[in-house]
């Protein structure tokens, strides 16, 4: 159920991002619990898969040009909070979306994004 809600939110966000020309960087993160299985040999692979899932959703479902999208997996190395409780580990399992812009170009800046989101 949570995954469906997350996907719905990402699709809405993607619709906003599609209306601007800015490059979009998608960063995946994990908690510090080691993982090693057939699908993910370590947390870097897991976090990269999280980022790539969002990239593919933006490209395939929303229609954002893949040339504008990049993805990176940070593993467990950029936690928001200490990984000392199940709740804090859950906060560290996340995807961050950064919209890049260069002043003086036709790319949208922070003020334009605030207006569009509201």
PDB file of C-alpha atoms in Angstrom:
ATOM      1  CA  UNK A   1       0.000   0.000   0.000  1.00  0.00           C
ATOM      2  CA  UNK A   2       2.798   2.444   0.894  1.00  0.00           C
ATOM      3  CA  UNK A   3       4.533   1.724  -2.417  1.00  0.00           C
ATOM      4  CA  UNK A   4       1.358   2.597  -4.346  1.00  0.00           C
ATOM      5  CA  UNK A   5       1.022   5.873  -2.419  1.00  0.00           C
ATOM      6  CA  UNK A   6       4.683   6.678  -3.068  1.00  0.00           C
ATOM      7  CA  UNK A   7       4.289   5.973  -6.774  1.00  0.00           C
ATOM      8  CA  UNK A   8       1.224   8.218  -6.971  1.00  0.00           C
ATOM      9  CA  UNK A   9       3.129  11.047  -5.285  1.00  0.00           C
ATOM     10  CA  UNK A  10       6.121  10.541  -7.582  1.00  0.00           C
ATOM     11  CA  UNK A  11       3.865  10.670 -10.648  1.00  0.00           C
ATOM     12  CA  UNK A  12       2.405  13.999  -9.470  1.00  0.00           C
ATOM     13  CA  UNK A  13       5.888  15.357  -8.826  1.00  0.00           C
ATOM     14  CA  UNK A  14       7.026  14.087 -12.214  1.00  0.00           C
ATOM     15  CA  UNK A  15       4.224  16.026 -13.899  1.00  0.00           C
ATOM     16  CA  UNK A  16       5.596  19.228 -12.351  1.00  0.00           C
ATOM     17  CA  UNK A  17       9.178  18.354 -13.276  1.00  0.00           C
ATOM     18  CA  UNK A  18       8.176  17.599 -16.854  1.00  0.00           C
ATOM     19  CA  UNK A  19       7.073  21.232 -17.338  1.00  0.00           C
ATOM     20  CA  UNK A  20      10.576  22.630 -16.800  1.00  0.00           C
ATOM     21  CA  UNK A  21      13.845  22.053 -18.705  1.00  0.00           C
ATOM     22  CA  UNK A  22      16.071  21.528 -15.641  1.00  0.00           C
ATOM     23  CA  UNK A  23      18.332  18.512 -15.119  1.00  0.00           C
ATOM     24  CA  UNK A  24      17.112  16.174 -12.362  1.00  0.00           C
ATOM     25  CA  UNK A  25      19.401  14.176 -10.065  1.00  0.00           C
ATOM     26  CA  UNK A  26      17.889  11.212  -8.223  1.00  0.00           C
ATOM     27  CA  UNK A  27      19.814   9.885  -5.214  1.00  0.00           C
ATOM     28  CA  UNK A  28      18.999   6.576  -3.552  1.00  0.00           C
ATOM     29  CA  UNK A  29      19.910   5.827   0.064  1.00  0.00           C
ATOM     30  CA  UNK A  30      19.801   2.862   2.432  1.00  0.00           C
ATOM     31  CA  UNK A  31      20.104   2.231   6.136  1.00  0.00           C
ATOM     32  CA  UNK A  32      23.283   0.690   7.544  1.00  0.00           C
ATOM     33  CA  UNK A  33      21.998  -2.878   7.812  1.00  0.00           C
ATOM     34  CA  UNK A  34      24.248  -4.897   5.480  1.00  0.00           C
ATOM     35  CA  UNK A  35      22.517  -6.609   2.576  1.00  0.00           C
ATOM     36  CA  UNK A  36      23.877  -9.433   0.470  1.00  0.00           C
ATOM     37  CA  UNK A  37      21.607 -11.479  -1.744  1.00  0.00           C
ATOM     38  CA  UNK A  38      21.252 -12.491  -5.378  1.00  0.00           C
ATOM     39  CA  UNK A  39      19.601  -9.197  -6.299  1.00  0.00           C
ATOM     40  CA  UNK A  40      21.696  -6.781  -4.200  1.00  0.00           C
ATOM     41  CA  UNK A  41      25.290  -7.674  -3.272  1.00  0.00           C
ATOM     42  CA  UNK A  42      25.533  -4.591  -1.015  1.00  0.00           C
ATOM     43  CA  UNK A  43      23.783  -1.371   0.032  1.00  0.00           C
ATOM     44  CA  UNK A  44      25.205   0.605  -2.887  1.00  0.00           C
ATOM     45  CA  UNK A  45      23.423  -1.705  -5.313  1.00  0.00           C
ATOM     46  CA  UNK A  46      20.207  -1.449  -3.281  1.00  0.00           C
ATOM     47  CA  UNK A  47      20.304   2.345  -3.099  1.00  0.00           C
ATOM     48  CA  UNK A  48      21.124   2.611  -6.801  1.00  0.00           C
ATOM     49  CA  UNK A  49      18.141   0.368  -7.609  1.00  0.00           C
ATOM     50  CA  UNK A  50      15.908   2.725  -5.602  1.00  0.00           C
ATOM     51  CA  UNK A  51      17.162   5.708  -7.594  1.00  0.00           C
ATOM     52  CA  UNK A  52      16.851   3.884 -10.926  1.00  0.00           C
ATOM     53  CA  UNK A  53      13.268   2.867 -10.142  1.00  0.00           C
ATOM     54  CA  UNK A  54      12.341   6.541  -9.765  1.00  0.00           C
ATOM     55  CA  UNK A  55      14.323   7.477 -12.894  1.00  0.00           C
ATOM     56  CA  UNK A  56      12.488   4.812 -14.911  1.00  0.00           C
ATOM     57  CA  UNK A  57       9.126   5.950 -13.536  1.00  0.00           C
ATOM     58  CA  UNK A  58       9.842   9.563 -14.519  1.00  0.00           C
ATOM     59  CA  UNK A  59      11.005   8.520 -17.997  1.00  0.00           C
ATOM     60  CA  UNK A  60       8.567   5.717 -18.810  1.00  0.00           C
ATOM     61  CA  UNK A  61       5.381   6.805 -17.032  1.00  0.00           C
ATOM     62  CA  UNK A  62       5.686  10.614 -17.027  1.00  0.00           C
ATOM     63  CA  UNK A  63       7.678  11.079 -20.236  1.00  0.00           C
ATOM     64  CA  UNK A  64      10.619  13.089 -18.911  1.00  0.00           C
ATOM     65  CA  UNK A  65      13.535  12.925 -21.342  1.00  0.00           C
ATOM     66  CA  UNK A  66      16.169  10.519 -19.999  1.00  0.00           C
ATOM     67  CA  UNK A  67      18.868  13.008 -21.050  1.00  0.00           C
ATOM     68  CA  UNK A  68      17.659  15.231 -18.183  1.00  0.00           C
ATOM     69  CA  UNK A  69      17.766  12.447 -15.590  1.00  0.00           C
ATOM     70  CA  UNK A  70      20.645  10.979 -13.607  1.00  0.00           C
ATOM     71  CA  UNK A  71      20.670   8.470 -10.771  1.00  0.00           C
ATOM     72  CA  UNK A  72      23.194   7.638  -8.091  1.00  0.00           C
ATOM     73  CA  UNK A  73      23.234   5.236  -5.179  1.00  0.00           C
ATOM     74  CA  UNK A  74      24.813   6.498  -1.965  1.00  0.00           C
ATOM     75  CA  UNK A  75      24.402   3.318   0.063  1.00  0.00           C
ATOM     76  CA  UNK A  76      24.356   3.864   3.809  1.00  0.00           C
ATOM     77  CA  UNK A  77      26.897   6.697   3.752  1.00  0.00           C
ATOM     78  CA  UNK A  78      24.601   9.753   3.886  1.00  0.00           C
ATOM     79  CA  UNK A  79      22.117   9.056   6.685  1.00  0.00           C
ATOM     80  CA  UNK A  80      19.591  11.672   7.763  1.00  0.00           C
ATOM     81  CA  UNK A  81      19.572  10.337  11.329  1.00  0.00           C
ATOM     82  CA  UNK A  82      21.444   7.753  13.383  1.00  0.00           C
ATOM     83  CA  UNK A  83      20.598   4.168  12.417  1.00  0.00           C
ATOM     84  CA  UNK A  84      19.852   3.210  16.014  1.00  0.00           C
ATOM     85  CA  UNK A  85      16.131   2.350  15.891  1.00  0.00           C
ATOM     86  CA  UNK A  86      13.821   0.732  13.324  1.00  0.00           C
ATOM     87  CA  UNK A  87      12.114   4.117  12.835  1.00  0.00           C
ATOM     88  CA  UNK A  88      15.371   5.949  12.171  1.00  0.00           C
ATOM     89  CA  UNK A  89      16.570   3.228   9.781  1.00  0.00           C
ATOM     90  CA  UNK A  90      13.281   3.656   7.895  1.00  0.00           C
ATOM     91  CA  UNK A  91      14.001   7.407   7.526  1.00  0.00           C
ATOM     92  CA  UNK A  92      17.383   6.610   6.020  1.00  0.00           C
ATOM     93  CA  UNK A  93      15.849   4.316   3.362  1.00  0.00           C
ATOM     94  CA  UNK A  94      14.858   7.042   0.932  1.00  0.00           C
ATOM     95  CA  UNK A  95      15.187   8.675  -2.457  1.00  0.00           C
ATOM     96  CA  UNK A  96      16.089  12.352  -2.800  1.00  0.00           C
ATOM     97  CA  UNK A  97      15.279  14.323  -5.931  1.00  0.00           C
ATOM     98  CA  UNK A  98      17.368  17.377  -6.730  1.00  0.00           C
ATOM     99  CA  UNK A  99      16.449  19.826  -9.463  1.00  0.00           C
ATOM    100  CA  UNK A 100      19.538  21.550 -10.806  1.00  0.00           C
ATOM    101  CA  UNK A 101      19.563  24.981 -12.359  1.00  0.00           C
ATOM    102  CA  UNK A 102      22.015  27.566 -13.615  1.00  0.00           C
ATOM    103  CA  UNK A 103      21.155  31.228 -13.017  1.00  0.00           C
ATOM    104  CA  UNK A 104      20.923  33.139 -16.265  1.00  0.00           C
ATOM    105  CA  UNK A 105      19.487  30.219 -18.257  1.00  0.00           C
ATOM    106  CA  UNK A 106      15.918  29.296 -19.161  1.00  0.00           C
ATOM    107  CA  UNK A 107      15.915  26.738 -16.353  1.00  0.00           C
ATOM    108  CA  UNK A 108      13.474  27.291 -13.493  1.00  0.00           C
ATOM    109  CA  UNK A 109      14.850  28.446 -10.147  1.00  0.00           C
ATOM    110  CA  UNK A 110      13.679  27.747  -6.591  1.00  0.00           C
ATOM    111  CA  UNK A 111      11.032  30.519  -6.605  1.00  0.00           C
ATOM    112  CA  UNK A 112       9.374  29.178  -9.750  1.00  0.00           C
ATOM    113  CA  UNK A 113       9.274  25.662  -8.274  1.00  0.00           C
ATOM    114  CA  UNK A 114       7.644  26.859  -5.078  1.00  0.00           C
ATOM    115  CA  UNK A 115       4.923  28.529  -7.152  1.00  0.00           C
ATOM    116  CA  UNK A 116       4.385  25.457  -9.317  1.00  0.00           C
ATOM    117  CA  UNK A 117       4.134  23.085  -6.362  1.00  0.00           C
ATOM    118  CA  UNK A 118       1.680  25.295  -4.487  1.00  0.00           C
TER     119      UNK A 118
END
